[in-house]
Amino acid sequence: MESRRAPAGKATNVVSRVYGPIGHIELDRPAKLNALTLQMLTELTRVLAAWAEDSSISLVLLTGRGERAFCAGGDIADFHRAITTGRHQEFIDLLAMEFDLDYLISSYPKPLISLAHGITMGGGVGLASHAPVRLATSSATMGMPEAKIGYTPDVGGTHLLANAPGHFGEYLAMSAASFTGADAVYLGFADVVVTDSFAENILDELDELVGLSAAEIISAVEVLHGAPESHALELSQGWVDHAFSADSPQEVLERLEQMVHPAARQAAQLLLANSPSSVSSAFYTVRQARAEQDLRSALERELRMARHLMHQPDLAEGIRAQVIDKDRNPRWSPALMSEVDHHGLRLLAEGPQA
């Protein structure tokens, strides 16, 4: 498909072009797995806001360049520099902009198609899984891995997790386990699993979708280009719901450790390896998101939790262990879930009205 007019906008690591009635935005930082920077978030917001008002554009496509990733999330090294050099407000300002962008995507006035492929984690899920039309390749690797680095699921991820079947939301948030694109429809993170050939040539396939509503596009893509979904996770529903329906993070861990199911034992090990504060935060924020069922409220709750956790030692330590030194040996503080301030985290999740 040839561009029929000059690029609508171009900034470092974000490329936007217009093809007649179709606007295409590409994340263009493949060497860094398209990890998001402040400049990228600023440009994404600018372009999407402009195209929302442009009557000549009726369909928008959001993709990531390179075979390895749609978007691996925020630039973790940037976060580490901010919180270790006293620039905490810069970290919060960036998150607030990112969350506003996610909300803009969720409420976009035109069909906006996201295509998740390769690594789609954290902030990448925020871009991909709030869109009006959410496509994923079966081989995509998706998830909210924040508990591994002493942080908490954000970008509206708690809202998505809260609406996953049963208590898979608590499981995925607390364990930081990933899932495939083939699982994404079952979990509520995508609308259609698409074939690799469609994903590779998606621009050439969009002309026939111009003028359709988001719901009509989803139906058409599923019929014409859909790939098999996975229902393998349904086999885990029993033990997941038994353990993660508990009334507290401590009880979740106790139930997992008492179960004989090998997957439950593995889940217990994942929880024990993650930051106890993050595991607990994930539990309370997902529970509260399920109770409220409002994306904007979830984003505000996540920002409150971020303000708290960025001043705790685990975030800097987790990024050090996983990303900077890569020794995979974080020293969490507090080290045990029994030592976490559960009352304080629960109040943060419940919000000012509490």
PDB file of C-alpha atoms in Angstrom, residues 65-251:
ATOM      1  CA  ARG A  65       8.304  -2.453  14.160  1.00  0.00           C
ATOM      2  CA  GLY A  66      10.596  -5.484  14.273  1.00  0.00           C
ATOM      3  CA  GLU A  67       9.973  -9.188  14.737  1.00  0.00           C
ATOM      4  CA  ARG A  68      10.759  -9.409  18.446  1.00  0.00           C
ATOM      5  CA  ALA A  69       8.211  -7.134  20.078  1.00  0.00           C
ATOM      6  CA  PHE A  70       5.169  -4.938  19.760  1.00  0.00           C
ATOM      7  CA  CYS A  71       6.216  -3.148  22.952  1.00  0.00           C
ATOM      8  CA  ALA A  72       8.044  -4.461  26.006  1.00  0.00           C
ATOM      9  CA  GLY A  73       6.618  -1.708  28.223  1.00  0.00           C
ATOM     10  CA  GLY A  74       8.164   1.412  29.658  1.00  0.00           C
ATOM     11  CA  ASP A  75      11.895   2.014  29.530  1.00  0.00           C
ATOM     12  CA  ILE A  76      12.861   0.439  32.853  1.00  0.00           C
ATOM     13  CA  ALA A  77      16.350   1.942  32.838  1.00  0.00           C
ATOM     14  CA  ASP A  78      14.810   5.426  32.640  1.00  0.00           C
ATOM     15  CA  PHE A  79      12.584   4.590  35.618  1.00  0.00           C
ATOM     16  CA  HIS A  80      15.589   3.400  37.605  1.00  0.00           C
ATOM     17  CA  ARG A  81      17.536   6.603  36.909  1.00  0.00           C
ATOM     18  CA  ALA A  82      14.575   8.732  37.947  1.00  0.00           C
ATOM     19  CA  ILE A  83      13.934   7.062  41.302  1.00  0.00           C
ATOM     20  CA  THR A  84      17.611   6.731  42.223  1.00  0.00           C
ATOM     21  CA  THR A  85      18.451  10.371  41.489  1.00  0.00           C
ATOM     22  CA  GLY A  86      15.554  11.990  43.302  1.00  0.00           C
ATOM     23  CA  ARG A  87      13.519  12.716  40.167  1.00  0.00           C
ATOM     24  CA  HIS A  88      10.429  10.928  41.438  1.00  0.00           C
ATOM     25  CA  GLN A  89       8.024  13.536  40.104  1.00  0.00           C
ATOM     26  CA  GLU A  90       9.350  13.007  36.580  1.00  0.00           C
ATOM     27  CA  PHE A  91       8.519   9.324  36.965  1.00  0.00           C
ATOM     28  CA  ILE A  92       4.987  10.145  38.107  1.00  0.00           C
ATOM     29  CA  ASP A  93       4.483  12.741  35.357  1.00  0.00           C
ATOM     30  CA  LEU A  94       5.501  10.188  32.722  1.00  0.00           C
ATOM     31  CA  LEU A  95       3.132   7.599  34.184  1.00  0.00           C
ATOM     32  CA  ALA A  96       0.269  10.106  34.258  1.00  0.00           C
ATOM     33  CA  MET A  97       0.846  10.885  30.577  1.00  0.00           C
ATOM     34  CA  GLU A  98       0.994   7.183  29.737  1.00  0.00           C
ATOM     35  CA  PHE A  99      -2.211   6.455  31.640  1.00  0.00           C
ATOM     36  CA  ASP A 100      -3.993   9.337  29.875  1.00  0.00           C
ATOM     37  CA  LEU A 101      -2.833   7.892  26.551  1.00  0.00           C
ATOM     38  CA  ASP A 102      -4.197   4.470  27.494  1.00  0.00           C
ATOM     39  CA  TYR A 103      -7.540   6.038  28.366  1.00  0.00           C
ATOM     40  CA  LEU A 104      -7.564   7.968  25.072  1.00  0.00           C
ATOM     41  CA  ILE A 105      -7.017   4.673  23.246  1.00  0.00           C
ATOM     42  CA  SER A 106      -9.814   2.983  25.201  1.00  0.00           C
ATOM     43  CA  SER A 107     -12.298   5.711  24.314  1.00  0.00           C
ATOM     44  CA  TYR A 108     -11.072   6.449  20.800  1.00  0.00           C
ATOM     45  CA  PRO A 109     -13.896   7.789  18.611  1.00  0.00           C
ATOM     46  CA  LYS A 110     -12.832   5.813  15.528  1.00  0.00           C
ATOM     47  CA  PRO A 111     -11.927   2.168  14.970  1.00  0.00           C
ATOM     48  CA  LEU A 112      -8.377   1.873  16.279  1.00  0.00           C
ATOM     49  CA  ILE A 113      -6.755  -1.482  15.562  1.00  0.00           C
ATOM     50  CA  SER A 114      -3.839  -2.640  17.724  1.00  0.00           C
ATOM     51  CA  LEU A 115      -1.717  -5.623  16.722  1.00  0.00           C
ATOM     52  CA  ALA A 116       0.177  -7.382  19.516  1.00  0.00           C
ATOM     53  CA  HIS A 117       3.041  -9.568  18.391  1.00  0.00           C
ATOM     54  CA  GLY A 118       6.206 -10.828  20.018  1.00  0.00           C
ATOM     55  CA  ILE A 119       6.856  -9.372  23.465  1.00  0.00           C
ATOM     56  CA  THR A 120       3.875  -7.313  24.614  1.00  0.00           C
ATOM     57  CA  MET A 121       4.317  -6.552  28.282  1.00  0.00           C
ATOM     58  CA  GLY A 122       3.302  -3.899  30.800  1.00  0.00           C
ATOM     59  CA  GLY A 123       2.994  -0.617  28.922  1.00  0.00           C
ATOM     60  CA  GLY A 124       2.710  -2.590  25.702  1.00  0.00           C
ATOM     61  CA  VAL A 125      -0.440  -4.215  27.066  1.00  0.00           C
ATOM     62  CA  GLY A 126      -1.716  -0.736  27.890  1.00  0.00           C
ATOM     63  CA  LEU A 127      -1.410   0.276  24.249  1.00  0.00           C
ATOM     64  CA  ALA A 128      -2.638  -2.993  22.772  1.00  0.00           C
ATOM     65  CA  SER A 129      -5.389  -4.236  25.065  1.00  0.00           C
ATOM     66  CA  HIS A 130      -7.476  -1.085  25.520  1.00  0.00           C
ATOM     67  CA  ALA A 131      -7.982  -0.435  21.804  1.00  0.00           C
ATOM     68  CA  PRO A 132     -11.438  -0.731  20.225  1.00  0.00           C
ATOM     69  CA  VAL A 133     -10.105  -3.550  17.994  1.00  0.00           C
ATOM     70  CA  ARG A 134      -7.489  -5.751  19.680  1.00  0.00           C
ATOM     71  CA  LEU A 135      -5.611  -8.258  17.529  1.00  0.00           C
ATOM     72  CA  ALA A 136      -2.837 -10.616  18.630  1.00  0.00           C
ATOM     73  CA  THR A 137      -0.704 -13.245  16.968  1.00  0.00           C
ATOM     74  CA  SER A 138      -0.781 -16.646  18.618  1.00  0.00           C
ATOM     75  CA  SER A 139       2.950 -16.489  19.366  1.00  0.00           C
ATOM     76  CA  ALA A 140       2.805 -13.135  21.173  1.00  0.00           C
ATOM     77  CA  THR A 141       4.065 -13.202  24.772  1.00  0.00           C
ATOM     78  CA  MET A 142       1.871 -11.022  26.958  1.00  0.00           C
ATOM     79  CA  GLY A 143       1.628 -10.214  30.640  1.00  0.00           C
ATOM     80  CA  MET A 144       1.968  -7.797  33.520  1.00  0.00           C
ATOM     81  CA  PRO A 145       5.402  -8.617  35.006  1.00  0.00           C
ATOM     82  CA  GLU A 146       5.650  -5.734  37.487  1.00  0.00           C
ATOM     83  CA  ALA A 147       5.750  -7.814  40.686  1.00  0.00           C
ATOM     84  CA  LYS A 148       9.119  -9.146  39.549  1.00  0.00           C
ATOM     85  CA  ILE A 149      10.663  -5.667  39.835  1.00  0.00           C
ATOM     86  CA  GLY A 150       9.040  -4.404  43.008  1.00  0.00           C
ATOM     87  CA  TYR A 151       6.307  -2.490  41.222  1.00  0.00           C
ATOM     88  CA  THR A 152       2.588  -3.067  40.603  1.00  0.00           C
ATOM     89  CA  PRO A 153       0.426  -3.722  37.514  1.00  0.00           C
ATOM     90  CA  ASP A 154      -0.521  -0.406  35.930  1.00  0.00           C
ATOM     91  CA  VAL A 155      -1.600   1.106  32.537  1.00  0.00           C
ATOM     92  CA  GLY A 156      -5.116  -0.088  33.329  1.00  0.00           C
ATOM     93  CA  GLY A 157      -3.835  -3.633  33.602  1.00  0.00           C
ATOM     94  CA  THR A 158      -5.661  -4.147  36.883  1.00  0.00           C
ATOM     95  CA  HIS A 159      -8.953  -3.385  35.103  1.00  0.00           C
ATOM     96  CA  LEU A 160      -8.171  -5.962  32.423  1.00  0.00           C
ATOM     97  CA  LEU A 161      -7.014  -8.521  34.982  1.00  0.00           C
ATOM     98  CA  ALA A 162     -10.092  -7.961  37.108  1.00  0.00           C
ATOM     99  CA  ASN A 163     -12.242  -8.954  34.155  1.00  0.00           C
ATOM    100  CA  ALA A 164     -10.328 -12.123  33.307  1.00  0.00           C
ATOM    101  CA  PRO A 165     -12.267 -15.356  33.992  1.00  0.00           C
ATOM    102  CA  GLY A 166     -12.577 -16.344  37.626  1.00  0.00           C
ATOM    103  CA  HIS A 167      -9.497 -15.327  39.600  1.00  0.00           C
ATOM    104  CA  PHE A 168      -6.940 -15.500  36.807  1.00  0.00           C
ATOM    105  CA  GLY A 169      -6.477 -11.757  37.368  1.00  0.00           C
ATOM    106  CA  GLU A 170      -5.027 -12.214  40.843  1.00  0.00           C
ATOM    107  CA  TYR A 171      -2.939 -15.146  39.630  1.00  0.00           C
ATOM    108  CA  LEU A 172      -1.375 -13.252  36.728  1.00  0.00           C
ATOM    109  CA  ALA A 173      -0.854 -10.050  38.718  1.00  0.00           C
ATOM    110  CA  MET A 174       0.669 -11.666  41.805  1.00  0.00           C
ATOM    111  CA  SER A 175       2.793 -14.249  39.987  1.00  0.00           C
ATOM    112  CA  ALA A 176       3.794 -11.965  37.080  1.00  0.00           C
ATOM    113  CA  ALA A 177       3.297 -15.008  34.834  1.00  0.00           C
ATOM    114  CA  SER A 178       3.015 -14.432  31.098  1.00  0.00           C
ATOM    115  CA  PHE A 179       0.584 -15.912  28.600  1.00  0.00           C
ATOM    116  CA  THR A 180       0.474 -16.332  24.835  1.00  0.00           C
ATOM    117  CA  GLY A 181      -1.461 -14.383  22.248  1.00  0.00           C
ATOM    118  CA  ALA A 182      -3.477 -17.546  21.705  1.00  0.00           C
ATOM    119  CA  ASP A 183      -4.630 -17.255  25.346  1.00  0.00           C
ATOM    120  CA  ALA A 184      -5.338 -13.527  25.108  1.00  0.00           C
ATOM    121  CA  VAL A 185      -8.938 -13.764  23.892  1.00  0.00           C
ATOM    122  CA  TYR A 186      -9.905 -16.156  26.689  1.00  0.00           C
ATOM    123  CA  LEU A 187      -8.308 -13.832  29.241  1.00  0.00           C
ATOM    124  CA  GLY A 188      -9.898 -10.700  27.762  1.00  0.00           C
ATOM    125  CA  PHE A 189      -6.716  -9.054  26.493  1.00  0.00           C
ATOM    126  CA  ALA A 190      -7.544  -9.411  22.775  1.00  0.00           C
ATOM    127  CA  ASP A 191     -10.582  -9.755  20.539  1.00  0.00           C
ATOM    128  CA  VAL A 192      -9.141 -11.950  17.790  1.00  0.00           C
ATOM    129  CA  VAL A 193      -6.088 -14.161  17.340  1.00  0.00           C
ATOM    130  CA  VAL A 194      -4.877 -13.597  13.786  1.00  0.00           C
ATOM    131  CA  THR A 195      -2.718 -15.579  11.392  1.00  0.00           C
ATOM    132  CA  ASP A 196       0.923 -14.632  10.970  1.00  0.00           C
ATOM    133  CA  SER A 197       0.391 -13.937   7.267  1.00  0.00           C
ATOM    134  CA  PHE A 198      -2.358 -11.423   8.053  1.00  0.00           C
ATOM    135  CA  ALA A 199      -0.197  -9.768  10.706  1.00  0.00           C
ATOM    136  CA  GLU A 200       2.726  -9.433   8.305  1.00  0.00           C
ATOM    137  CA  ASN A 201       0.585  -7.877   5.587  1.00  0.00           C
ATOM    138  CA  ILE A 202      -2.053  -6.118   7.638  1.00  0.00           C
ATOM    139  CA  LEU A 203      -1.803  -2.774   5.849  1.00  0.00           C
ATOM    140  CA  ASP A 204      -2.676  -4.442   2.565  1.00  0.00           C
ATOM    141  CA  GLU A 205      -5.786  -5.974   4.128  1.00  0.00           C
ATOM    142  CA  LEU A 206      -7.336  -2.868   5.667  1.00  0.00           C
ATOM    143  CA  ASP A 207      -9.007  -1.268   2.639  1.00  0.00           C
ATOM    144  CA  GLU A 208     -11.901  -3.708   2.880  1.00  0.00           C
ATOM    145  CA  LEU A 209     -12.460  -2.722   6.525  1.00  0.00           C
ATOM    146  CA  VAL A 210     -12.720   1.039   6.022  1.00  0.00           C
ATOM    147  CA  GLY A 211     -16.167   2.309   6.953  1.00  0.00           C
ATOM    148  CA  LEU A 212     -16.982  -0.576   9.289  1.00  0.00           C
ATOM    149  CA  SER A 213     -17.559  -0.148  13.017  1.00  0.00           C
ATOM    150  CA  ALA A 214     -15.126  -1.634  15.520  1.00  0.00           C
ATOM    151  CA  ALA A 215     -17.493  -4.540  16.197  1.00  0.00           C
ATOM    152  CA  GLU A 216     -17.892  -5.198  12.472  1.00  0.00           C
ATOM    153  CA  ILE A 217     -14.112  -5.132  11.975  1.00  0.00           C
ATOM    154  CA  ILE A 218     -13.651  -7.672  14.761  1.00  0.00           C
ATOM    155  CA  SER A 219     -16.202  -9.996  13.180  1.00  0.00           C
ATOM    156  CA  ALA A 220     -14.730  -9.617   9.687  1.00  0.00           C
ATOM    157  CA  VAL A 221     -11.155 -10.229  10.815  1.00  0.00           C
ATOM    158  CA  GLU A 222     -12.191 -13.267  12.828  1.00  0.00           C
ATOM    159  CA  VAL A 223     -13.984 -14.816   9.860  1.00  0.00           C
ATOM    160  CA  LEU A 224     -11.375 -13.962   7.237  1.00  0.00           C
ATOM    161  CA  HIS A 225      -8.086 -14.074   9.138  1.00  0.00           C
ATOM    162  CA  GLY A 226      -8.705 -15.669  12.517  1.00  0.00           C
ATOM    163  CA  ALA A 227      -6.318 -18.239  13.965  1.00  0.00           C
ATOM    164  CA  PRO A 228      -7.209 -20.836  16.626  1.00  0.00           C
ATOM    165  CA  GLU A 229      -7.568 -19.579  20.180  1.00  0.00           C
ATOM    166  CA  SER A 230      -6.180 -21.559  23.091  1.00  0.00           C
ATOM    167  CA  HIS A 231      -8.414 -22.840  25.857  1.00  0.00           C
ATOM    168  CA  ALA A 232      -5.621 -24.603  27.711  1.00  0.00           C
ATOM    169  CA  LEU A 233      -5.907 -22.236  30.656  1.00  0.00           C
ATOM    170  CA  GLU A 234      -9.436 -23.454  31.309  1.00  0.00           C
ATOM    171  CA  LEU A 235      -7.857 -26.658  32.622  1.00  0.00           C
ATOM    172  CA  SER A 236      -6.252 -24.572  35.386  1.00  0.00           C
ATOM    173  CA  GLN A 237      -9.432 -22.780  36.399  1.00  0.00           C
ATOM    174  CA  GLY A 238     -10.110 -25.083  39.351  1.00  0.00           C
ATOM    175  CA  TRP A 239      -6.882 -24.697  41.276  1.00  0.00           C
ATOM    176  CA  VAL A 240      -6.467 -21.037  40.287  1.00  0.00           C
ATOM    177  CA  ASP A 241      -9.908 -20.107  41.582  1.00  0.00           C
ATOM    178  CA  HIS A 242      -9.487 -22.146  44.754  1.00  0.00           C
ATOM    179  CA  ALA A 243      -6.198 -20.476  45.703  1.00  0.00           C
ATOM    180  CA  PHE A 244      -6.672 -16.945  44.404  1.00  0.00           C
ATOM    181  CA  SER A 245     -10.230 -16.466  45.663  1.00  0.00           C
ATOM    182  CA  ALA A 246      -8.810 -16.244  49.191  1.00  0.00           C
ATOM    183  CA  ASP A 247      -9.496 -13.140  51.271  1.00  0.00           C
ATOM    184  CA  SER A 248      -5.891 -11.998  51.647  1.00  0.00           C
ATOM    185  CA  PRO A 249      -2.507 -12.343  49.917  1.00  0.00           C
ATOM    186  CA  GLN A 250      -1.232 -14.395  52.848  1.00  0.00           C
ATOM    187  CA  GLU A 251      -4.118 -16.835  52.536  1.00  0.00           C
TER     188      GLU A 251
END
